[in-house]
Short mmCIF file of C-alpha atoms in Angstrom, two decimals:
data_model
loop_
_atom_site.label_atom_id
_atom_site.label_comp_id
_atom_site.label_asym_id
_atom_site.label_seq_id
_atom_site.Cartn_x
_atom_site.Cartn_y
_atom_site.Cartn_z
CA MET K 216 -41.90 -1.84 18.12
CA SER K 217 -42.61 1.83 18.72
CA GLU K 218 -40.04 4.30 17.39
CA ALA K 219 -40.85 6.82 20.13
CA VAL K 220 -37.82 8.15 21.95
CA ILE K 221 -37.56 6.96 25.54
CA PRO K 222 -37.29 10.05 27.79
CA ALA K 223 -34.15 10.42 29.87
CA ALA K 224 -34.48 9.38 33.50
CA SER K 225 -32.13 9.39 36.43
CA VAL K 226 -31.12 6.15 38.11
CA ASP K 227 -32.95 5.46 41.34
CA ASP K 228 -31.10 2.79 43.29
CA THR K 229 -34.16 2.20 45.48
CA THR K 230 -36.29 0.90 42.63
CA SER K 231 -34.65 -2.49 42.27
CA GLU K 232 -32.64 -5.06 44.13
CA PRO K 233 -29.04 -5.55 42.99
CA LEU K 234 -28.49 -8.47 40.67
CA PRO K 235 -26.57 -11.31 42.34
CA LEU K 236 -22.91 -11.70 41.44
CA THR K 237 -22.87 -15.18 39.89
CA GLY K 238 -19.65 -15.06 37.87
CA GLU K 239 -21.63 -14.98 34.62
CA ARG K 240 -21.80 -11.17 34.49
CA THR K 241 -20.17 -8.23 36.22
CA VAL K 242 -22.12 -5.67 38.24
CA PRO K 243 -21.25 -2.20 39.54
CA GLY K 244 -20.83 -1.16 43.15
CA ILE K 245 -18.87 -4.15 44.53
CA ALA K 246 -15.34 -3.30 45.66
CA GLU K 247 -13.88 -6.75 44.96
CA GLU K 248 -15.49 -6.79 41.48
CA ASN K 249 -14.33 -3.32 40.48
CA TYR K 250 -11.37 -4.42 38.35
CA TRP K 251 -13.59 -6.57 36.10
CA PHE K 252 -16.34 -3.96 36.03
CA ARG K 253 -13.95 -1.22 34.87
CA ARG K 254 -12.33 -3.58 32.36
CA HIS K 255 -15.78 -4.10 30.82
CA GLU K 256 -16.76 -0.45 31.13
CA ILE K 257 -13.88 0.89 29.04
CA ALA K 258 -15.38 -0.47 25.82
CA TYR K 259 -18.61 1.45 26.46
CA ALA K 260 -16.77 4.64 27.35
CA ARG K 261 -14.37 4.61 24.40
CA LEU K 262 -16.94 3.64 21.75
CA LEU K 263 -19.86 5.67 23.09
CA ASP K 264 -19.57 8.32 20.39
CA ARG K 265 -20.44 5.71 17.77
CA CYS K 266 -23.91 5.51 19.34
CA THR K 267 -24.65 9.24 19.36
CA GLY K 268 -28.06 9.99 17.87
CA LYS K 269 -28.51 6.36 16.80
CA THR K 270 -31.01 3.58 17.37
CA VAL K 271 -29.00 1.05 19.33
CA LEU K 272 -29.59 -2.56 20.32
CA GLU K 273 -27.54 -3.90 23.19
CA ALA K 274 -27.72 -7.65 22.67
CA GLY K 275 -27.03 -9.27 26.03
CA SER K 276 -27.44 -6.23 28.26
CA GLY K 277 -26.92 -8.00 31.60
CA GLU K 278 -27.14 -5.65 34.58
CA GLY K 279 -27.95 -2.75 32.27
CA TYR K 280 -25.34 -0.18 33.28
CA GLY K 281 -23.90 -0.14 29.76
CA ALA K 282 -27.25 0.28 28.05
CA ASP K 283 -27.93 3.19 30.38
CA MET K 284 -24.60 4.78 29.44
CA ILE K 285 -25.56 4.46 25.78
CA ALA K 286 -28.98 5.96 26.51
CA GLY K 287 -27.22 9.17 27.50
CA VAL K 288 -26.18 9.79 23.88
CA ALA K 289 -28.39 7.60 21.65
CA GLU K 290 -31.78 8.46 20.21
CA ARG K 291 -33.18 5.12 21.35
CA VAL K 292 -31.76 2.10 23.17
CA VAL K 293 -33.27 -1.37 23.11
CA GLY K 294 -31.81 -3.79 25.63
CA LEU K 295 -32.18 -7.53 25.13
CA ASP K 296 -31.42 -10.34 27.57
CA TYR K 297 -32.55 -13.94 27.93
CA ASP K 298 -32.72 -13.75 31.74
CA ALA K 299 -36.11 -12.63 33.09
CA GLY K 300 -34.57 -11.40 36.34
CA ALA K 301 -32.10 -9.20 34.49
CA VAL K 302 -34.88 -7.83 32.28
CA ALA K 303 -36.97 -6.89 35.31
CA HIS K 304 -33.94 -5.33 36.99
CA VAL K 305 -33.10 -3.13 34.00
CA ARG K 306 -36.71 -2.01 33.58
CA ALA K 307 -36.83 -0.93 37.22
CA ARG K 308 -33.39 0.62 37.55
CA TYR K 309 -32.75 2.07 34.08
CA PRO K 310 -36.14 3.24 32.75
CA ARG K 311 -34.74 5.03 29.71
CA VAL K 312 -33.69 1.63 28.28
CA GLU K 313 -36.46 -0.13 26.34
CA MET K 314 -35.94 -3.63 27.70
CA ILE K 315 -37.14 -6.88 26.12
CA GLU K 316 -36.61 -10.55 26.92
CA GLY K 317 -35.41 -12.74 24.09
CA ASN K 318 -32.98 -15.17 22.51
CA LEU K 319 -29.80 -13.81 20.96
CA ALA K 320 -29.91 -16.56 18.33
CA ASP K 321 -33.30 -15.27 17.15
CA LEU K 322 -33.39 -11.51 17.76
CA PRO K 323 -36.99 -10.28 18.20
CA LEU K 324 -36.45 -7.22 15.98
CA ASP K 325 -37.36 -6.41 12.40
CA ASP K 326 -34.88 -6.55 9.55
CA ALA K 327 -32.80 -3.37 9.14
CA SER K 328 -34.31 -1.75 12.24
CA VAL K 329 -31.24 -0.50 14.18
CA ASP K 330 -28.13 1.54 13.43
CA VAL K 331 -25.77 -0.04 15.96
CA VAL K 332 -25.61 -3.39 17.75
CA VAL K 333 -23.53 -3.48 20.94
CA ASN K 334 -22.39 -6.86 22.26
CA PHE K 335 -19.78 -6.57 24.99
CA GLN K 336 -18.45 -9.61 26.84
CA VAL K 337 -21.30 -11.84 25.66
CA ILE K 338 -20.37 -13.82 22.54
CA GLU K 339 -18.09 -16.13 24.55
CA HIS K 340 -21.22 -17.32 26.42
CA LEU K 341 -23.10 -18.36 23.26
CA TRP K 342 -23.34 -21.83 21.79
CA ASP K 343 -24.00 -20.72 18.19
CA GLN K 344 -21.85 -17.66 17.71
CA GLY K 345 -22.23 -17.65 13.93
CA GLN K 346 -26.01 -17.65 14.11
CA PHE K 347 -25.94 -14.74 16.54
CA LEU K 348 -23.71 -12.69 14.24
CA ARG K 349 -25.96 -13.42 11.26
CA GLU K 350 -28.89 -12.14 13.33
CA CYS K 351 -26.93 -8.97 14.12
CA LEU K 352 -26.36 -8.47 10.39
CA ARG K 353 -30.07 -8.96 9.70
CA VAL K 354 -31.32 -6.35 12.17
CA LEU K 355 -28.71 -3.73 11.23
CA ARG K 356 -29.46 -1.15 8.58
CA PRO K 357 -27.08 -1.03 5.61
CA GLY K 358 -23.88 0.63 6.78
CA GLY K 359 -24.75 -0.07 10.42
CA GLN K 360 -22.10 -1.03 12.94
CA LEU K 361 -21.55 -3.97 15.26
CA LEU K 362 -19.43 -3.16 18.32
CA ILE K 363 -18.25 -6.34 20.00
CA SER K 364 -15.85 -7.23 22.81
CA THR K 365 -14.75 -10.58 24.19
CA PRO K 366 -11.88 -11.98 26.28
CA ASN K 367 -8.79 -12.80 24.26
CA ARG K 368 -8.52 -16.58 24.43
CA ILE K 369 -4.73 -16.46 24.24
CA THR K 370 -4.35 -14.51 27.47
CA PHE K 371 -7.62 -15.37 29.25
CA SER K 372 -7.29 -19.17 29.13
CA PRO K 373 -3.65 -19.62 28.13
CA GLY K 374 -2.60 -23.06 26.91
CA ARG K 375 -6.08 -24.53 27.29
CA ASP K 376 -8.49 -26.12 24.82
CA THR K 377 -11.47 -25.26 27.03
CA PRO K 378 -12.24 -21.95 28.77
CA LEU K 379 -11.27 -21.42 32.40
CA ASN K 380 -14.57 -19.65 33.05
CA PRO K 381 -17.35 -22.27 33.39
CA PHE K 382 -19.87 -19.84 31.89
CA HIS K 383 -17.92 -19.54 28.63
CA THR K 384 -18.71 -21.93 25.78
CA ARG K 385 -16.02 -20.81 23.32
CA GLU K 386 -13.39 -18.11 23.67
CA LEU K 387 -11.79 -16.50 20.63
CA ASP K 388 -8.52 -14.98 19.54
CA ALA K 389 -8.39 -12.04 17.12
CA ALA K 390 -8.09 -14.21 14.01
CA GLU K 391 -11.00 -16.42 15.06
CA LEU K 392 -13.24 -13.44 15.85
CA THR K 393 -12.37 -11.85 12.51
CA GLU K 394 -13.17 -15.08 10.69
CA LEU K 395 -16.57 -15.37 12.39
CA LEU K 396 -17.46 -11.77 11.55
CA VAL K 397 -16.45 -12.09 7.90
CA GLU K 398 -18.30 -15.40 7.50
CA ALA K 399 -21.44 -13.70 8.86
CA GLY K 400 -21.17 -10.99 6.21
CA PHE K 401 -19.47 -8.15 8.10
CA ALA K 402 -16.52 -6.01 7.06
CA VAL K 403 -14.12 -5.69 10.02
CA GLU K 404 -12.97 -2.08 10.23
CA GLU K 405 -10.89 -2.20 13.40
CA MET K 406 -9.60 -4.83 15.82
CA LEU K 407 -8.47 -3.25 19.07
CA GLY K 408 -7.20 -4.65 22.34
CA VAL K 409 -7.65 -3.78 26.01
CA PHE K 410 -4.35 -3.55 27.90
CA HIS K 411 -3.17 -2.58 31.36
CA GLY K 412 -2.03 1.02 31.57
CA GLU K 413 0.80 2.35 33.73
CA THR K 414 -1.04 2.10 37.07
CA LEU K 415 -2.14 -1.47 36.45
CA ARG K 416 1.32 -2.50 35.30
CA ALA K 417 2.63 -1.18 38.61
CA LEU K 418 -0.02 -3.22 40.45
CA ASP K 419 1.03 -6.30 38.48
CA ALA K 420 4.54 -5.84 39.86
CA LYS K 421 3.29 -5.11 43.37
CA HIS K 422 1.15 -8.26 43.52
CA GLY K 423 3.69 -10.85 42.47
CA GLY K 424 3.64 -10.28 38.73
CA SER K 425 -0.10 -10.54 38.04
CA PHE K 426 -2.75 -8.32 39.60
CA ILE K 427 -5.38 -10.58 38.01
CA ASP K 428 -3.96 -13.77 39.53
CA ALA K 429 -3.77 -12.12 42.94
CA GLN K 430 -7.50 -11.43 42.80
CA ILE K 431 -8.38 -14.90 41.52
CA GLU K 432 -6.32 -16.61 44.23
CA ARG K 433 -8.10 -14.67 46.98
CA ALA K 434 -11.53 -15.34 45.47
CA LEU K 435 -10.84 -19.08 45.21
CA ALA K 436 -9.56 -19.18 48.79
CA GLY K 437 -12.97 -18.12 50.04
CA GLU K 438 -11.41 -15.93 52.71
CA PRO K 439 -11.53 -12.16 53.37
CA TRP K 440 -9.30 -10.17 51.07
CA PRO K 441 -6.25 -8.36 52.46
CA ALA K 442 -7.02 -4.68 52.96
CA ASP K 443 -4.34 -3.51 50.53
CA LEU K 444 -5.60 -5.76 47.72
CA THR K 445 -9.19 -4.61 48.28
CA ALA K 446 -8.09 -0.98 48.23
CA ASP K 447 -6.05 -1.47 45.06
CA VAL K 448 -8.97 -3.17 43.28
CA ALA K 449 -11.52 -0.61 44.46
CA GLY K 450 -9.36 2.26 43.23
CA ILE K 451 -9.23 1.15 39.59
CA GLY K 452 -10.85 3.38 36.95
CA ILE K 453 -11.36 3.02 33.22
CA ASP K 454 -8.40 5.33 32.54
CA ASP K 455 -6.13 2.69 34.07
CA PHE K 456 -6.79 0.57 30.97
CA GLU K 457 -5.71 1.27 27.41
CA LEU K 458 -7.75 0.51 24.29
CA ARG K 459 -5.49 0.45 21.26
CA ALA K 460 -4.39 -1.35 18.13
CA GLY K 461 -1.19 -3.33 17.86
CA ASP K 462 0.22 -6.38 19.64
CA ILE K 463 -3.33 -7.74 19.56
CA ASP K 464 -2.46 -11.30 20.63
CA ALA K 465 -1.08 -9.92 23.91
CA SER K 466 -4.28 -8.02 24.72
CA LEU K 467 -6.58 -8.87 27.62
CA ASP K 468 -9.81 -8.38 25.68
CA LEU K 469 -10.61 -7.96 21.99
CA VAL K 470 -12.77 -5.08 20.75
CA ALA K 471 -13.94 -5.29 17.15
CA ILE K 472 -15.72 -2.65 15.10
CA ALA K 473 -17.52 -4.24 12.15
CA ARG K 474 -19.87 -2.82 9.55
CA LYS K 475 -22.76 -4.20 7.51
CA PRO K 476 -22.05 -3.46 3.86
CA SER K 477 -24.18 -0.68 2.37
#
């Protein structure tokens, strides 16, 4: 693949149709989806500096908003997704991302060809998580980083042997994610968690103890959302979440920073 730097380009919303909201991925610009979108977005925002000046692969780039954020600081961004519709969407809407279609279990990149692999909210969808991580190790240069996030099984599907989300094949807790990374050959440098900040804790109290459950109940009811719930969801920003170490088993999502040994 060419090493030429993709020139920066502004987003033109007229160049592509929005991707449908299927439940398998989150997309920007939908008021009722904003909580989940911002909860995903915080990992990009807080770890963006690790991509500065680097060659970055986003493995499982989905709608492409994250790859485009990375493109604002990276030397080069390659986006990879198995879904042809998503690939076409990213190429049209985010032209500074070099987009390719491919299988995450068999990454179509050369050995030691990227500095950073980003994989946010994807590994829980994969059938062979170990194989994917070994592929990440292969394409990273020595000393390269893997940035990975995933729902915390303990809080996302509490008390269940199978995931609540039908699109998830296997959810992980912090110990399980660490074990997978180490078995694949990575050194885990940090294990962080996403938590509700002060505003979201207040919304938990306002909406019967769980702001998340309030949203899920309305979505499952298949009826219009109450105006106050819609407004509360639409008003959420990334600063309403916290990304920090400690109390990891109580976190909403896990965010791991792992490195390929030099």
